Coordinates of C-alpha atoms in Angstrom, one line a residue:
M1 CA -2.5 -26.3 -54.2
F2 CA -3.5 -23.3 -56.3
V3 CA -3.0 -19.9 -54.6
S4 CA -3.6 -17.1 -57.1
Q5 CA -3.2 -15.9 -60.7
W6 CA -2.9 -12.6 -62.5
G7 CA -2.7 -11.2 -66.0
T8 CA -4.8 -11.4 -69.1
L9 CA -4.0 -11.1 -72.8
G10 CA -3.1 -7.6 -73.8
T11 CA -0.6 -4.8 -74.0
G12 CA -1.5 -2.8 -70.9
A13 CA 0.1 -2.8 -67.5
G14 CA -0.2 -6.2 -66.0
E15 CA -1.3 -7.8 -69.3
F16 CA 0.8 -10.2 -71.3
R17 CA 1.4 -11.4 -74.8
Y18 CA 3.3 -14.7 -74.3
P19 CA 5.0 -14.4 -70.9
G20 CA 8.2 -16.4 -71.4
S21 CA 9.8 -16.6 -68.0
V22 CA 9.3 -15.6 -64.4
A23 CA 11.8 -14.9 -61.6
V24 CA 11.4 -14.0 -58.0
A25 CA 13.7 -11.7 -56.0
T26 CA 14.6 -12.2 -52.3
D27 CA 12.3 -9.3 -51.4
G28 CA 9.4 -11.2 -53.1
S29 CA 9.3 -9.0 -56.3
V30 CA 8.2 -11.0 -59.3
Y31 CA 9.7 -10.3 -62.7
V32 CA 8.1 -11.5 -65.9
S33 CA 9.6 -11.5 -69.4
D34 CA 6.6 -10.4 -71.5
T35 CA 8.0 -11.8 -74.7
D36 CA 5.7 -10.5 -77.5
N37 CA 5.3 -7.1 -75.8
N38 CA 9.1 -6.8 -75.7
R39 CA 9.2 -5.8 -72.1
I40 CA 9.8 -6.9 -68.5
Q41 CA 7.1 -6.4 -66.0
K42 CA 7.6 -6.2 -62.2
F43 CA 4.9 -7.2 -59.7
N44 CA 4.8 -7.5 -55.9
S45 CA 4.4 -11.0 -54.4
E46 CA 0.6 -10.6 -54.5
G47 CA 0.6 -10.0 -58.2
V48 CA 0.0 -6.2 -58.1
F49 CA 1.7 -4.4 -61.0
V50 CA 4.7 -2.3 -59.9
S51 CA 6.5 -1.2 -63.1
Q52 CA 7.6 -2.2 -66.6
W53 CA 10.5 -1.4 -68.9
G54 CA 11.5 -2.1 -72.5
T55 CA 10.2 -1.5 -76.0
R56 CA 10.9 -3.3 -79.2
G57 CA 14.3 -2.4 -80.6
M58 CA 18.0 -3.0 -80.6
E59 CA 19.2 -0.2 -78.3
E60 CA 20.2 -0.5 -74.6
G61 CA 17.1 -1.4 -72.6
Q62 CA 15.1 -2.4 -75.7
F63 CA 14.2 -6.0 -76.6
K64 CA 13.4 -8.3 -79.4
S65 CA 11.4 -11.2 -77.9
P66 CA 13.0 -11.4 -74.4
S67 CA 12.7 -15.0 -73.2
G68 CA 14.5 -15.7 -70.0
V69 CA 14.7 -13.6 -66.8
A70 CA 16.8 -14.2 -63.7
V71 CA 17.4 -12.3 -60.4
A72 CA 20.8 -12.2 -58.7
S73 CA 21.2 -12.1 -54.9
D74 CA 22.2 -8.4 -55.2
G75 CA 18.9 -7.6 -57.0
S76 CA 20.3 -7.4 -60.5
I77 CA 18.0 -8.5 -63.2
Y78 CA 19.4 -10.5 -66.2
V79 CA 17.3 -10.8 -69.4
A80 CA 17.9 -13.2 -72.3
D81 CA 17.2 -10.8 -75.2
T82 CA 16.7 -13.7 -77.6
Y83 CA 16.4 -12.1 -81.1
N84 CA 19.0 -9.4 -80.3
K85 CA 21.3 -12.3 -79.3
R86 CA 22.5 -10.8 -76.1
I87 CA 22.0 -10.7 -72.3
Q88 CA 21.1 -7.4 -70.7
K89 CA 21.6 -6.5 -67.1
F90 CA 19.4 -4.1 -65.1
N91 CA 19.0 -2.9 -61.6
S92 CA 15.9 -3.9 -59.6
E93 CA 14.1 -0.8 -60.9
G94 CA 14.7 -1.6 -64.5
V95 CA 17.6 0.8 -65.1
F96 CA 20.0 -0.5 -67.8
V97 CA 23.4 -1.5 -66.4
S98 CA 25.2 -3.5 -69.1
Q99 CA 24.9 -6.0 -71.9
R100 CA 27.0 -8.9 -73.2
G101 CA 27.1 -10.9 -76.3
T102 CA 26.7 -10.5 -80.0
S103 CA 25.6 -12.8 -82.8
G104 CA 27.9 -15.6 -83.6
T105 CA 29.4 -18.9 -82.6
G106 CA 32.5 -17.8 -80.7
A107 CA 33.1 -17.5 -76.9
G108 CA 30.7 -14.9 -75.5
E109 CA 28.6 -14.9 -78.7
F110 CA 25.1 -16.2 -79.0
R111 CA 22.7 -17.8 -81.5
Y112 CA 19.3 -17.6 -79.8
P113 CA 19.9 -17.3 -76.0
V114 CA 16.7 -18.4 -74.4
S115 CA 17.3 -18.9 -70.7
V116 CA 19.5 -17.3 -68.0
A117 CA 20.3 -18.3 -64.4
V118 CA 22.4 -16.7 -61.7
A119 CA 24.3 -18.8 -59.2
S120 CA 24.8 -17.8 -55.5
D121 CA 28.3 -16.6 -56.3
G122 CA 26.9 -14.3 -59.0
S123 CA 28.0 -16.4 -62.0
V124 CA 25.6 -16.1 -64.9
Y125 CA 24.7 -19.2 -67.0
V126 CA 23.0 -18.9 -70.5
T127 CA 21.5 -21.5 -72.7
D128 CA 22.9 -20.6 -76.1
T129 CA 20.2 -22.7 -77.8
F130 CA 21.1 -22.8 -81.5
N131 CA 24.8 -23.2 -80.6
N132 CA 23.8 -26.2 -78.5
R133 CA 25.8 -25.1 -75.5
I134 CA 25.8 -23.4 -72.1
Q135 CA 28.0 -20.4 -71.5
K136 CA 29.2 -19.1 -68.1
F137 CA 30.0 -15.4 -67.3
T138 CA 31.1 -13.4 -64.3
P139 CA 28.6 -10.9 -62.9
E140 CA 30.5 -8.2 -64.8
G141 CA 29.9 -10.1 -68.1
V142 CA 33.4 -11.6 -68.6
F143 CA 33.3 -14.9 -70.4
V144 CA 34.4 -17.8 -68.2
S145 CA 33.7 -21.1 -70.0
Q146 CA 31.3 -23.0 -72.2
W147 CA 30.3 -26.6 -72.6
G148 CA 28.3 -28.8 -74.9
N149 CA 27.8 -29.3 -78.7
R150 CA 25.1 -30.8 -80.8
G151 CA 24.4 -34.4 -80.1
S152 CA 22.7 -36.9 -77.9
G153 CA 25.6 -38.1 -75.8
D154 CA 26.4 -37.2 -72.2
G155 CA 27.1 -33.4 -72.1
Q156 CA 25.8 -32.9 -75.6
F157 CA 22.6 -30.9 -76.4
K158 CA 19.9 -30.5 -79.0
T159 CA 18.3 -27.1 -78.6
P160 CA 18.7 -26.6 -74.8
N161 CA 16.0 -24.2 -73.6
G162 CA 16.3 -23.9 -69.8
V163 CA 19.0 -23.6 -67.2
A164 CA 18.9 -23.5 -63.4
V165 CA 21.6 -23.4 -60.7
A166 CA 21.2 -25.1 -57.3
S167 CA 22.6 -23.6 -54.1
N168 CA 25.4 -26.2 -54.2
G169 CA 26.5 -25.0 -57.7
S170 CA 25.0 -27.9 -59.7
V171 CA 23.8 -26.7 -63.1
Y172 CA 20.6 -28.3 -64.5
V173 CA 19.9 -28.0 -68.3
A174 CA 16.6 -28.7 -70.0
D175 CA 17.9 -30.4 -73.1
S176 CA 14.6 -30.0 -75.0
G177 CA 15.5 -31.6 -78.3
N178 CA 16.8 -34.7 -76.5
H179 CA 13.8 -34.8 -74.2
R180 CA 15.8 -34.9 -71.0
I181 CA 17.4 -32.9 -68.1
Q182 CA 21.2 -33.0 -67.7
K183 CA 23.0 -32.2 -64.4
F184 CA 26.5 -30.8 -64.3

């Protein structure tokens, strides 16, 4: 059943140009990756604009087409800064904390990170879309593991675009190019 909506096309506060992802914090705050405006917007649970951060660029706290956003249980905000090929971490007020990743194919490197999810233990999962894999990091950004490669078999991906983590630790991946969801 429909409850409410907010936002229109534009560049002002509370307006969007291609909102890419939404995440809700335990306090009800709603964070939206406003992809083409290269920013994150924060709203209360009723959709009232609270704040925003980010501009187009490559420096800390700047973005180039941020796609995914996720909120950790401690209130940390993780953003998949897609075209900068990195994940940025902020506090709940949008203050830059850290970043991880560079362009590449090695462990901890990305080629088009699109989605990010945070598990209840703080582990961070990233869809590394053009590398056709999922990468896992500690809350501090230390690389833990990765899985997947290009293909259509079990555990293989073709341009994975979404990731979510259940409370029991199961990881779900939207394997977009293969038109399926995989559970790990």
